[in-house]
Amino acid sequence: MFRLEEITTFTGHNEAVWCVAWSPSGSLLASCSGDKTIRIWGKEDEKWVCKTVLTDGHSRTIRYISWSPCGQYLASASFDATVVIWSRKDGVFESIATLEGHENEVKAVNWSSSGSLIATCSRDKSVWIWEVTEDEEYECASVMSSHSQDVKHVTWHPHKEILASCSYDDTIKLYKEDNDDWTCFDTLTSHDSTVWKICFDQSGSRLASCGDDQTVKIWQEYVPGNEEGVLTKGNDSVWKCVCTLSGYHERSIYDICWNVETGHLVTACGDDAIRIFAEDSCSSKNEPKFNLVTTVTHAHAQDVNAVAWNPKIPTLLASCSDDTTIKLWRIIE
Amino acid sequence: MSLDNANPVVFQKTTEREILPEDEDNDVLDEIDDREVYDLIRSINDPEHPLTLEELNVVDHANVHVDNKKNKISISFTPTIPHCSMATLIGLSIRVKLLRALPPRFKVDVQISPGSHASEEAVNKQLADKERVAAALENSHLLKVVNECLTIREK
């Protein structure tokens, strides 16, 4: 039997909690909320406590937070149209830069695997790429307006400089650097409504997406000259939807996360539930099969907005909700 | 500013809900039902006329569905004309009213009655996007307009 057991509930935010993010070492959890604050949670003598509350960084809802790969910086994206970079030198968080330029709400921010690039996306339909210079300056390197609607999320490939974004226009787009500028090289269509979230697996050759159409989709990369004979153009890979998980979720799916070690997929849903899917042992690359292994039906009292596997402890999961709480879960097998 | 629909048809208001003996009995579990939710939204003001959504037949009792056990409420509303530019604002007002008045366990879906508006799909998608609704409600100008729709007028 495979199940999720609740370890603890964090209370402290006064409004919906939109996002939770583990530091790369897995020792700290950051959360952000409609109450315009970021909270940092960590263990003190085996007990989880709120270590710091970051206020005054933003004047509106903080929608998303992301740690730099080195764990020394935290980026926060807000409805106030800015992104703030926080530095954690000497253990104290201090805002060191504000990235301005988006016309309205910033929906997400993420660091590339090297930590030298940051991507942001907004309701203004654009995706921006920022370069991080050695002396902690942040310069806009590209503005891409490929989407025709509100861009919900941006995420980087786990080890290449390839960026993915998803949108209210129902599509997913992939970008790469080409002759000193960034261009969209593939558009993934299959979802029937808003795509809320996308994430790469550990290998970077697979992508999972989820959305308003209450489905999860798995996309497979096919490189030029692939043995399956999937047509490609030039030097670019193409991505094909190889699996759709439908009928499991009763409302919009707001987040999805691959477990780095086990490959398990966890989803956060508007029906208050958390679900975990595992790949079938006789699953193939071109036609993978995923089985629902557990559902926590009333994981939270309201919509679950985000889920995150701890990067170092594969049995530890964090979730957050409109009900203002954050929960930690342990997998029991 | 010209009105979208200068001469709307005005409908009869429903009578007040009859208070039954069990309504006053504290031992009877009083579940939230269609009529109770309808009562919450029928007095919402139209954004451009000094009339309520009920008087304009934008909302009616038959289009309010409450499933108390499943914590689900679905409401469809009918704009007075198929090109009504106020459709999103009316839907938002209904959402906000229920957000404030009902326990948070309820999932509320607000949609345009099928076939009654030219941009039905786009308006429905926007009303269902809780992130955009949350952002809209942080806009002080928009919030003021919504609050005006939700303030019960003295007649």
Short mmCIF file of C-alpha atoms in Angstrom, two decimals:
data_model
loop_
_atom_site.label_atom_id
_atom_site.label_comp_id
_atom_site.label_asym_id
_atom_site.label_seq_id
_atom_site.Cartn_x
_atom_site.Cartn_y
_atom_site.Cartn_z
CA MET A 1 0.00 0.00 0.00
CA PHE A 2 1.10 3.48 -0.87
CA ARG A 3 -0.30 6.42 1.03
CA LEU A 4 0.40 9.98 2.15
CA GLU A 5 0.50 10.80 5.82
CA GLU A 6 0.24 14.36 7.05
CA ILE A 7 3.23 15.39 9.15
CA THR A 8 2.37 18.95 10.02
CA THR A 9 0.35 22.04 9.07
CA PHE A 10 1.91 25.49 8.90
CA THR A 11 -0.35 28.42 9.67
CA GLY A 12 0.67 32.05 9.56
CA HIS A 13 -0.33 33.45 6.18
CA ASN A 14 -3.54 35.48 6.22
CA GLU A 15 -4.55 34.90 2.62
CA ALA A 16 -4.38 32.14 0.01
CA VAL A 17 -0.93 30.55 -0.26
CA TRP A 18 -0.03 30.42 -3.96
CA CYS A 19 3.32 28.65 -4.05
CA VAL A 20 5.79 26.60 -1.99
CA ALA A 21 9.45 26.07 -2.95
CA TRP A 22 12.18 23.96 -1.32
CA SER A 23 15.72 25.32 -1.17
CA PRO A 24 18.14 23.18 -3.25
CA SER A 25 19.53 21.57 -0.09
CA GLY A 26 15.98 20.67 0.98
CA SER A 27 16.42 22.27 4.41
CA LEU A 28 14.23 25.36 3.93
CA LEU A 29 10.74 25.79 2.50
CA ALA A 30 9.63 29.18 1.19
CA SER A 31 5.96 30.07 0.78
CA CYS A 32 4.23 33.13 -0.69
CA SER A 33 0.73 34.46 -0.43
CA GLY A 34 -2.00 36.95 -1.21
CA ASP A 35 -1.03 38.59 2.10
CA LYS A 36 2.04 40.04 0.24
CA THR A 37 4.57 38.19 2.40
CA ILE A 38 7.06 35.37 1.96
CA ARG A 39 7.62 32.99 4.85
CA ILE A 40 10.68 30.80 5.28
CA TRP A 41 10.15 27.56 7.20
CA GLY A 42 12.83 25.30 8.62
CA LYS A 43 13.57 22.75 11.29
CA GLU A 44 14.74 23.72 14.77
CA ASP A 45 15.39 20.77 17.09
CA GLU A 46 13.27 18.38 14.99
CA LYS A 47 10.38 20.83 14.98
CA TRP A 48 9.28 22.82 11.91
CA VAL A 49 9.03 26.54 12.58
CA CYS A 50 8.66 29.80 10.67
CA LYS A 51 12.18 31.22 10.61
CA THR A 52 11.61 34.49 8.78
CA VAL A 53 8.82 36.59 7.32
CA LEU A 54 9.80 38.77 4.36
CA THR A 55 7.55 41.81 4.12
CA ASP A 56 7.80 45.10 2.20
CA GLY A 57 9.11 43.48 -0.98
CA HIS A 58 5.83 43.70 -2.88
CA SER A 59 2.68 45.82 -2.82
CA ARG A 60 0.35 43.10 -4.14
CA THR A 61 -0.11 39.30 -4.10
CA ILE A 62 3.13 37.31 -4.39
CA ARG A 63 2.29 34.63 -6.91
CA TYR A 64 5.47 32.58 -7.24
CA ILE A 65 8.88 32.06 -5.62
CA SER A 66 11.99 30.30 -6.84
CA TRP A 67 15.42 29.56 -5.32
CA SER A 68 18.62 30.01 -7.32
CA PRO A 69 20.45 26.69 -7.92
CA CYS A 70 23.12 27.71 -5.36
CA GLY A 71 20.46 28.38 -2.73
CA GLN A 72 21.83 31.86 -1.97
CA TYR A 73 19.07 33.79 -3.74
CA LEU A 74 15.30 33.74 -3.82
CA ALA A 75 13.24 35.38 -6.58
CA SER A 76 9.62 36.40 -6.00
CA ALA A 77 7.05 37.27 -8.70
CA SER A 78 4.16 39.53 -7.84
CA PHE A 79 0.91 40.92 -9.20
CA ASP A 80 2.57 44.34 -8.63
CA ALA A 81 4.37 43.73 -12.00
CA THR A 82 7.81 43.29 -10.42
CA VAL A 83 10.19 40.52 -9.46
CA VAL A 84 12.33 40.95 -6.35
CA ILE A 85 15.65 39.18 -5.85
CA TRP A 86 16.47 38.36 -2.22
CA SER A 87 19.98 37.49 -1.09
CA ARG A 88 20.60 35.16 1.87
CA LYS A 89 24.15 36.18 2.76
CA ASP A 90 24.97 35.56 6.43
CA GLY A 91 21.59 33.92 6.91
CA VAL A 92 19.63 37.17 6.67
CA PHE A 93 17.34 37.77 3.70
CA GLU A 94 17.73 41.14 2.07
CA SER A 95 16.19 42.42 -1.16
CA ILE A 96 19.03 43.33 -3.52
CA ALA A 97 17.26 44.03 -6.83
CA THR A 98 13.85 44.70 -8.37
CA LEU A 99 13.25 43.58 -11.95
CA GLU A 100 10.84 45.95 -13.65
CA GLY A 101 9.48 45.97 -17.17
CA HIS A 102 6.36 43.82 -17.32
CA GLU A 103 3.18 45.81 -17.94
CA ASN A 104 1.10 43.91 -15.41
CA GLU A 105 0.96 40.90 -13.08
CA VAL A 106 4.07 38.69 -13.12
CA LYS A 107 2.92 35.09 -12.83
CA ALA A 108 6.18 33.15 -12.48
CA VAL A 109 9.96 33.43 -12.25
CA ASN A 110 12.60 30.69 -12.56
CA TRP A 111 16.39 30.35 -12.69
CA SER A 112 18.26 28.38 -15.33
CA SER A 113 20.31 25.40 -14.12
CA SER A 114 23.54 27.42 -14.22
CA GLY A 115 21.96 30.26 -12.26
CA SER A 116 23.09 32.80 -14.86
CA LEU A 117 19.67 33.34 -16.48
CA ILE A 118 16.25 34.19 -15.06
CA ALA A 119 12.96 33.89 -16.93
CA THR A 120 9.76 35.75 -16.02
CA CYS A 121 6.27 35.73 -17.53
CA SER A 122 3.23 37.93 -17.17
CA ARG A 123 -0.40 38.62 -17.95
CA ASP A 124 1.00 41.07 -20.52
CA LYS A 125 1.53 37.92 -22.72
CA SER A 126 5.31 38.21 -22.75
CA VAL A 127 8.19 36.08 -21.52
CA TRP A 128 11.39 37.89 -20.48
CA ILE A 129 14.89 36.51 -20.10
CA TRP A 130 17.31 38.28 -17.73
CA GLU A 131 21.05 37.83 -17.53
CA VAL A 132 22.69 37.74 -14.14
CA THR A 133 26.06 39.48 -14.24
CA GLU A 134 28.92 38.69 -11.88
CA ASP A 135 28.35 41.77 -9.75
CA GLU A 136 24.69 40.87 -9.12
CA GLU A 137 23.24 43.06 -11.85
CA TYR A 138 20.23 41.87 -13.80
CA GLU A 139 19.94 42.84 -17.45
CA CYS A 140 17.08 42.06 -19.80
CA ALA A 141 18.41 39.84 -22.60
CA SER A 142 15.22 39.17 -24.51
CA VAL A 143 11.48 39.86 -24.59
CA MET A 144 9.42 37.22 -26.36
CA SER A 145 5.81 37.78 -27.33
CA SER A 146 4.94 34.43 -28.86
CA HIS A 147 1.88 33.74 -26.72
CA SER A 148 -1.43 35.37 -27.60
CA GLN A 149 -2.68 35.41 -23.99
CA ASP A 150 -1.72 35.61 -20.31
CA VAL A 151 1.43 33.49 -19.70
CA LYS A 152 0.97 31.34 -16.59
CA HIS A 153 4.33 29.69 -16.08
CA VAL A 154 7.96 29.50 -17.23
CA THR A 155 10.48 26.80 -16.39
CA TRP A 156 13.99 25.86 -17.52
CA HIS A 157 15.31 22.55 -18.79
CA PRO A 158 17.18 20.74 -15.95
CA HIS A 159 20.59 21.11 -17.61
CA LYS A 160 20.30 22.86 -21.01
CA GLU A 161 19.53 26.48 -21.78
CA ILE A 162 16.06 25.64 -23.05
CA LEU A 163 13.02 27.43 -21.68
CA ALA A 164 9.38 26.31 -21.63
CA SER A 165 6.29 28.46 -21.05
CA CYS A 166 2.55 27.75 -20.85
CA SER A 167 -0.43 30.02 -21.24
CA TYR A 168 -4.11 30.92 -21.08
CA ASP A 169 -3.95 30.51 -24.88
CA ASP A 170 -3.93 26.69 -24.22
CA THR A 171 -0.41 26.15 -25.63
CA ILE A 172 3.09 25.37 -24.38
CA LYS A 173 6.10 26.96 -26.10
CA LEU A 174 9.79 26.07 -26.10
CA TYR A 175 12.60 28.60 -26.63
CA LYS A 176 16.34 28.53 -27.28
CA GLU A 177 19.09 31.03 -27.93
CA ASP A 178 19.72 31.55 -31.60
CA ASN A 179 22.26 34.08 -32.99
CA ASP A 180 22.33 36.18 -29.82
CA ASP A 181 18.57 36.30 -29.54
CA TRP A 182 15.96 33.99 -28.09
CA THR A 183 13.36 32.37 -30.32
CA CYS A 184 10.43 30.00 -29.96
CA PHE A 185 11.24 26.72 -31.76
CA ASP A 186 8.23 24.56 -30.89
CA THR A 187 4.57 25.11 -29.92
CA LEU A 188 2.85 22.23 -28.17
CA THR A 189 -0.90 22.03 -28.73
CA SER A 190 -3.26 19.46 -27.25
CA HIS A 191 -4.77 21.00 -24.10
CA ASP A 192 -8.33 22.31 -24.52
CA SER A 193 -8.00 25.16 -22.04
CA THR A 194 -5.51 27.13 -19.93
CA VAL A 195 -2.24 25.29 -19.25
CA TRP A 196 -1.43 26.16 -15.62
CA LYS A 197 1.86 24.42 -15.13
CA ILE A 198 4.66 22.55 -16.88
CA CYS A 199 7.66 20.72 -15.50
CA PHE A 200 10.54 18.73 -16.95
CA ASP A 201 11.54 15.36 -15.55
CA GLN A 202 15.11 14.78 -14.33
CA SER A 203 16.38 13.75 -17.78
CA GLY A 204 14.89 16.79 -19.50
CA SER A 205 13.56 14.69 -22.37
CA ARG A 206 10.05 14.60 -20.93
CA LEU A 207 7.67 17.33 -19.93
CA ALA A 208 4.47 17.07 -17.87
CA SER A 209 1.70 19.67 -18.17
CA CYS A 210 -1.62 20.22 -16.44
CA GLY A 211 -4.50 22.63 -16.79
CA ASP A 212 -8.03 23.82 -16.75
CA ASP A 213 -9.20 20.93 -18.95
CA GLN A 214 -8.63 18.66 -15.93
CA THR A 215 -6.02 16.56 -17.71
CA VAL A 216 -2.32 15.84 -17.28
CA LYS A 217 -0.27 15.37 -20.43
CA ILE A 218 3.15 13.81 -20.88
CA TRP A 219 5.29 15.12 -23.75
CA GLN A 220 8.31 13.31 -25.18
CA GLU A 221 11.25 14.92 -26.92
CA TYR A 222 12.26 13.52 -30.33
CA VAL A 223 15.72 14.65 -31.43
CA PRO A 224 16.69 14.99 -35.13
CA GLY A 225 17.35 11.56 -36.61
CA ASN A 226 15.33 9.76 -33.91
CA GLU A 227 14.81 6.03 -34.49
CA GLU A 228 11.01 6.38 -34.25
CA GLY A 229 11.05 8.39 -37.48
CA VAL A 230 9.32 11.45 -36.00
CA LEU A 231 9.88 14.37 -38.39
CA THR A 232 12.03 17.24 -37.12
CA LYS A 233 13.06 20.56 -38.61
CA GLY A 234 16.72 21.61 -38.76
CA ASN A 235 18.64 21.01 -35.54
CA ASP A 236 15.62 21.35 -33.28
CA SER A 237 13.86 18.58 -31.44
CA VAL A 238 10.10 18.22 -31.61
CA TRP A 239 7.90 17.36 -28.66
CA LYS A 240 4.88 15.06 -28.97
CA CYS A 241 2.09 14.38 -26.51
CA VAL A 242 2.49 10.66 -25.75
CA CYS A 243 0.07 10.27 -22.84
CA THR A 244 -3.05 12.03 -21.49
CA LEU A 245 -4.34 11.31 -17.99
CA SER A 246 -8.02 12.22 -17.99
CA GLY A 247 -10.93 11.35 -15.73
CA TYR A 248 -8.92 11.56 -12.51
CA HIS A 249 -9.37 15.23 -11.59
CA GLU A 250 -12.70 16.93 -10.95
CA ARG A 251 -11.60 20.54 -11.37
CA SER A 252 -8.65 22.58 -12.73
CA ILE A 253 -5.19 21.17 -12.01
CA TYR A 254 -2.99 24.01 -10.77
CA ASP A 255 0.37 22.31 -10.27
CA ILE A 256 2.33 19.21 -11.13
CA CYS A 257 5.75 18.03 -9.95
CA TRP A 258 8.03 15.09 -10.88
CA ASN A 259 9.86 13.36 -8.07
CA VAL A 260 13.59 13.52 -8.89
CA GLU A 261 14.30 10.07 -7.49
CA THR A 262 11.14 7.98 -7.88
CA GLY A 263 9.69 9.63 -11.00
CA HIS A 264 6.32 9.90 -9.26
CA LEU A 265 4.06 12.70 -10.46
CA VAL A 266 2.06 14.66 -7.91
CA THR A 267 -0.79 17.02 -8.80
CA ALA A 268 -2.49 19.91 -6.98
CA CYS A 269 -6.15 20.28 -7.88
CA GLY A 270 -9.04 22.70 -7.45
CA ASP A 271 -11.10 19.82 -6.03
CA ASP A 272 -8.97 20.06 -2.80
CA ALA A 273 -7.18 16.78 -3.52
CA ILE A 274 -3.57 15.71 -3.97
CA ARG A 275 -2.97 12.76 -6.29
CA ILE A 276 0.14 10.72 -7.02
CA PHE A 277 0.76 8.84 -10.25
CA ALA A 278 3.47 6.25 -10.89
CA GLU A 279 4.70 5.04 -14.24
CA ASP A 280 3.73 1.46 -15.07
CA SER A 281 6.68 -0.97 -15.02
CA CYS A 282 5.86 -2.17 -18.56
CA SER A 283 5.44 1.40 -19.82
CA SER A 284 7.32 2.38 -22.98
CA LYS A 285 8.93 5.67 -23.98
CA ASN A 286 6.57 6.29 -26.90
CA GLU A 287 3.39 5.18 -25.15
CA PRO A 288 3.95 5.57 -21.43
CA LYS A 289 1.32 4.41 -18.94
CA PHE A 290 0.78 6.04 -15.58
CA ASN A 291 -1.35 4.67 -12.75
CA LEU A 292 -3.00 6.59 -9.95
CA VAL A 293 -1.37 5.22 -6.81
CA THR A 294 -2.96 7.40 -4.16
CA THR A 295 -5.44 10.23 -3.67
CA VAL A 296 -5.85 12.38 -0.58
CA THR A 297 -9.38 13.62 -1.19
CA HIS A 298 -9.57 16.42 1.38
CA ALA A 299 -5.89 17.28 1.52
CA HIS A 300 -6.85 20.91 2.16
CA ALA A 301 -10.12 22.67 2.98
CA GLN A 302 -9.96 24.60 -0.32
CA ASP A 303 -8.18 24.49 -3.71
CA VAL A 304 -4.65 23.08 -3.60
CA ASN A 305 -2.46 25.62 -5.43
CA ALA A 306 0.98 24.01 -5.42
CA VAL A 307 2.87 20.84 -4.55
CA ALA A 308 6.64 20.35 -4.25
CA TRP A 309 8.77 17.27 -3.60
CA ASN A 310 11.72 17.83 -1.32
CA PRO A 311 14.87 17.65 -3.54
CA LYS A 312 16.86 15.59 -1.02
CA ILE A 313 14.23 13.52 0.80
CA PRO A 314 12.11 11.84 -1.92
CA THR A 315 9.38 10.80 0.54
CA LEU A 316 8.73 14.38 1.71
CA LEU A 317 6.10 16.54 0.00
CA ALA A 318 4.88 20.10 0.65
CA SER A 319 1.52 21.52 -0.46
CA CYS A 320 -0.28 24.84 -0.08
CA SER A 321 -3.82 26.05 -0.50
CA ASP A 322 -6.39 28.82 -0.73
CA ASP A 323 -7.26 27.79 2.86
CA THR A 324 -4.09 29.77 3.91
CA THR A 325 -2.24 26.68 5.16
CA ILE A 326 0.84 24.76 4.07
CA LYS A 327 1.13 21.05 4.78
CA LEU A 328 4.01 18.60 4.86
CA TRP A 329 3.34 15.00 3.88
CA ARG A 330 5.29 11.78 4.13
CA ILE A 331 4.91 8.87 1.73
CA ILE A 332 4.37 5.57 3.44
CA GLU A 333 4.85 2.43 1.33
CA MET B 1 -21.73 57.56 -22.10
CA SER B 2 -24.38 55.69 -24.03
CA LEU B 3 -26.02 52.68 -22.48
CA ASP B 4 -25.54 49.21 -23.91
CA ASN B 5 -29.22 48.48 -23.68
CA ALA B 6 -31.20 51.70 -23.25
CA ASN B 7 -34.65 50.16 -22.85
CA PRO B 8 -34.40 46.87 -21.04
CA VAL B 9 -37.50 44.77 -20.36
CA VAL B 10 -38.31 44.86 -16.66
CA PHE B 11 -39.56 41.71 -14.97
CA GLN B 12 -41.64 41.19 -11.86
CA LYS B 13 -39.70 40.58 -8.64
CA THR B 14 -40.31 37.35 -6.79
CA THR B 15 -42.04 37.48 -3.43
CA GLU B 16 -40.00 37.24 -0.26
CA ARG B 17 -39.23 33.78 0.99
CA GLU B 18 -41.84 32.47 3.35
CA ILE B 19 -40.49 31.82 6.84
CA LEU B 20 -41.49 28.32 7.87
CA PRO B 21 -41.64 27.08 11.49
CA GLU B 22 -38.59 24.85 10.95
CA ASP B 23 -36.56 27.87 9.83
CA GLU B 24 -36.86 29.25 13.34
CA ASP B 25 -36.18 25.91 15.03
CA ASN B 26 -32.50 25.84 15.97
CA ASP B 27 -32.49 22.05 16.16
CA VAL B 28 -33.25 21.62 12.48
CA LEU B 29 -30.15 21.46 10.29
CA ASP B 30 -30.69 24.19 7.71
CA GLU B 31 -28.78 23.31 4.54
CA ILE B 32 -27.91 25.92 1.98
CA ASP B 33 -30.32 25.49 -0.93
CA ASP B 34 -31.02 26.99 -4.35
CA ARG B 35 -33.44 29.56 -3.00
CA GLU B 36 -31.03 30.80 -0.36
CA VAL B 37 -28.27 31.33 -2.91
CA TYR B 38 -30.74 32.94 -5.30
CA ASP B 39 -31.76 35.35 -2.53
CA LEU B 40 -28.11 36.35 -2.17
CA ILE B 41 -27.71 37.32 -5.82
CA ARG B 42 -31.12 38.56 -6.93
CA SER B 43 -30.69 41.96 -5.27
CA ILE B 44 -27.34 42.68 -6.99
CA ASN B 45 -27.63 45.93 -8.98
CA ASP B 46 -27.19 46.06 -12.70
CA PRO B 47 -24.05 48.14 -13.50
CA GLU B 48 -25.93 50.57 -15.77
CA HIS B 49 -29.60 50.59 -14.75
CA PRO B 50 -31.19 51.37 -11.37
CA LEU B 51 -32.61 47.86 -11.39
CA THR B 52 -31.62 44.54 -9.86
CA LEU B 53 -30.37 41.49 -11.78
CA GLU B 54 -33.67 39.82 -10.89
CA GLU B 55 -35.74 42.66 -12.34
CA LEU B 56 -33.79 42.41 -15.59
CA ASN B 57 -34.14 38.62 -15.60
CA VAL B 58 -30.32 38.34 -15.73
CA VAL B 59 -30.54 35.82 -12.91
CA ASP B 60 -33.44 33.57 -12.11
CA HIS B 61 -34.16 30.89 -9.55
CA ALA B 62 -34.18 28.05 -12.11
CA ASN B 63 -30.55 28.74 -13.07
CA VAL B 64 -29.13 28.40 -9.58
CA HIS B 65 -28.05 24.89 -8.62
CA VAL B 66 -26.68 24.01 -5.20
CA ASP B 67 -25.27 20.62 -4.32
CA ASN B 68 -24.75 21.06 -0.61
CA LYS B 69 -23.14 17.63 -0.08
CA LYS B 70 -20.61 18.08 -2.88
CA ASN B 71 -20.03 21.74 -1.93
CA LYS B 72 -20.83 22.80 -5.47
CA ILE B 73 -22.82 25.76 -6.72
CA SER B 74 -23.39 26.52 -10.35
CA ILE B 75 -25.08 29.63 -11.61
CA SER B 76 -25.82 30.72 -15.11
CA PHE B 77 -26.84 34.27 -15.90
CA THR B 78 -28.35 35.81 -19.02
CA PRO B 79 -27.06 39.20 -20.24
CA THR B 80 -29.93 41.45 -21.41
CA ILE B 81 -28.45 41.66 -24.91
CA PRO B 82 -25.97 39.36 -26.74
CA HIS B 83 -23.30 42.08 -27.01
CA CYS B 84 -23.54 43.34 -23.45
CA SER B 85 -20.12 44.74 -22.52
CA MET B 86 -20.99 44.42 -18.84
CA ALA B 87 -21.22 40.61 -18.90
CA THR B 88 -17.85 40.01 -17.21
CA LEU B 89 -18.55 42.64 -14.56
CA ILE B 90 -21.96 41.12 -13.78
CA GLY B 91 -20.42 37.64 -13.49
CA LEU B 92 -17.65 39.01 -11.28
CA SER B 93 -20.19 40.71 -9.00
CA ILE B 94 -22.06 37.41 -8.60
CA ARG B 95 -18.79 35.63 -7.77
CA VAL B 96 -17.71 38.24 -5.24
CA LYS B 97 -21.11 38.31 -3.55
CA LEU B 98 -21.02 34.54 -3.03
CA LEU B 99 -17.34 34.57 -2.07
CA ARG B 100 -18.17 36.95 0.76
CA ALA B 101 -21.49 35.46 1.85
CA LEU B 102 -20.96 31.70 1.71
CA PRO B 103 -18.67 29.38 3.68
CA PRO B 104 -15.35 28.88 1.84
CA ARG B 105 -16.00 25.14 1.33
CA PHE B 106 -18.20 25.95 -1.68
CA LYS B 107 -16.83 25.82 -5.24
CA VAL B 108 -18.77 28.39 -7.20
CA ASP B 109 -19.02 28.26 -11.00
CA VAL B 110 -20.56 31.29 -12.70
CA GLN B 111 -21.31 31.04 -16.39
CA ILE B 112 -23.30 32.75 -19.10
CA SER B 113 -26.52 30.90 -20.10
CA PRO B 114 -25.62 28.95 -23.23
CA GLY B 115 -26.34 30.89 -26.41
CA SER B 116 -27.11 34.21 -24.74
CA HIS B 117 -23.90 36.13 -25.44
CA ALA B 118 -21.58 36.63 -28.42
CA SER B 119 -18.39 36.15 -26.36
CA GLU B 120 -19.79 33.51 -24.07
CA GLU B 121 -16.72 31.27 -24.12
CA ALA B 122 -14.23 34.07 -23.49
CA VAL B 123 -16.27 35.52 -20.61
CA ASN B 124 -16.74 32.08 -19.03
CA LYS B 125 -13.02 31.34 -19.25
CA GLN B 126 -12.13 34.61 -17.58
CA LEU B 127 -14.68 34.14 -14.77
CA ALA B 128 -13.37 30.61 -14.12
CA ASP B 129 -9.73 31.75 -13.86
CA LYS B 130 -9.31 32.31 -10.14
CA GLU B 131 -5.87 33.87 -10.59
CA ARG B 132 -7.28 36.59 -12.85
CA VAL B 133 -10.26 37.07 -10.52
CA ALA B 134 -7.83 37.48 -7.59
CA ALA B 135 -5.80 40.02 -9.57
CA ALA B 136 -8.94 41.89 -10.65
CA LEU B 137 -10.08 42.21 -7.05
CA GLU B 138 -6.80 43.91 -6.14
CA ASN B 139 -7.67 46.66 -8.62
CA SER B 140 -9.21 49.38 -6.46
CA HIS B 141 -11.19 50.95 -9.29
CA LEU B 142 -12.77 47.66 -10.32
CA LEU B 143 -13.44 46.71 -6.70
CA LYS B 144 -15.29 50.01 -6.22
CA VAL B 145 -17.53 49.29 -9.20
CA VAL B 146 -18.22 45.75 -7.95
CA ASN B 147 -19.03 47.06 -4.48
CA GLU B 148 -21.49 49.53 -5.99
CA CYS B 149 -23.27 46.63 -7.69
CA LEU B 150 -23.37 44.77 -4.39
CA THR B 151 -24.69 47.63 -2.26
CA ILE B 152 -28.40 47.13 -1.72
CA ARG B 153 -30.21 50.28 -2.73
CA GLU B 154 -32.93 51.89 -0.65
CA LYS B 155 -36.11 52.19 -2.68
#
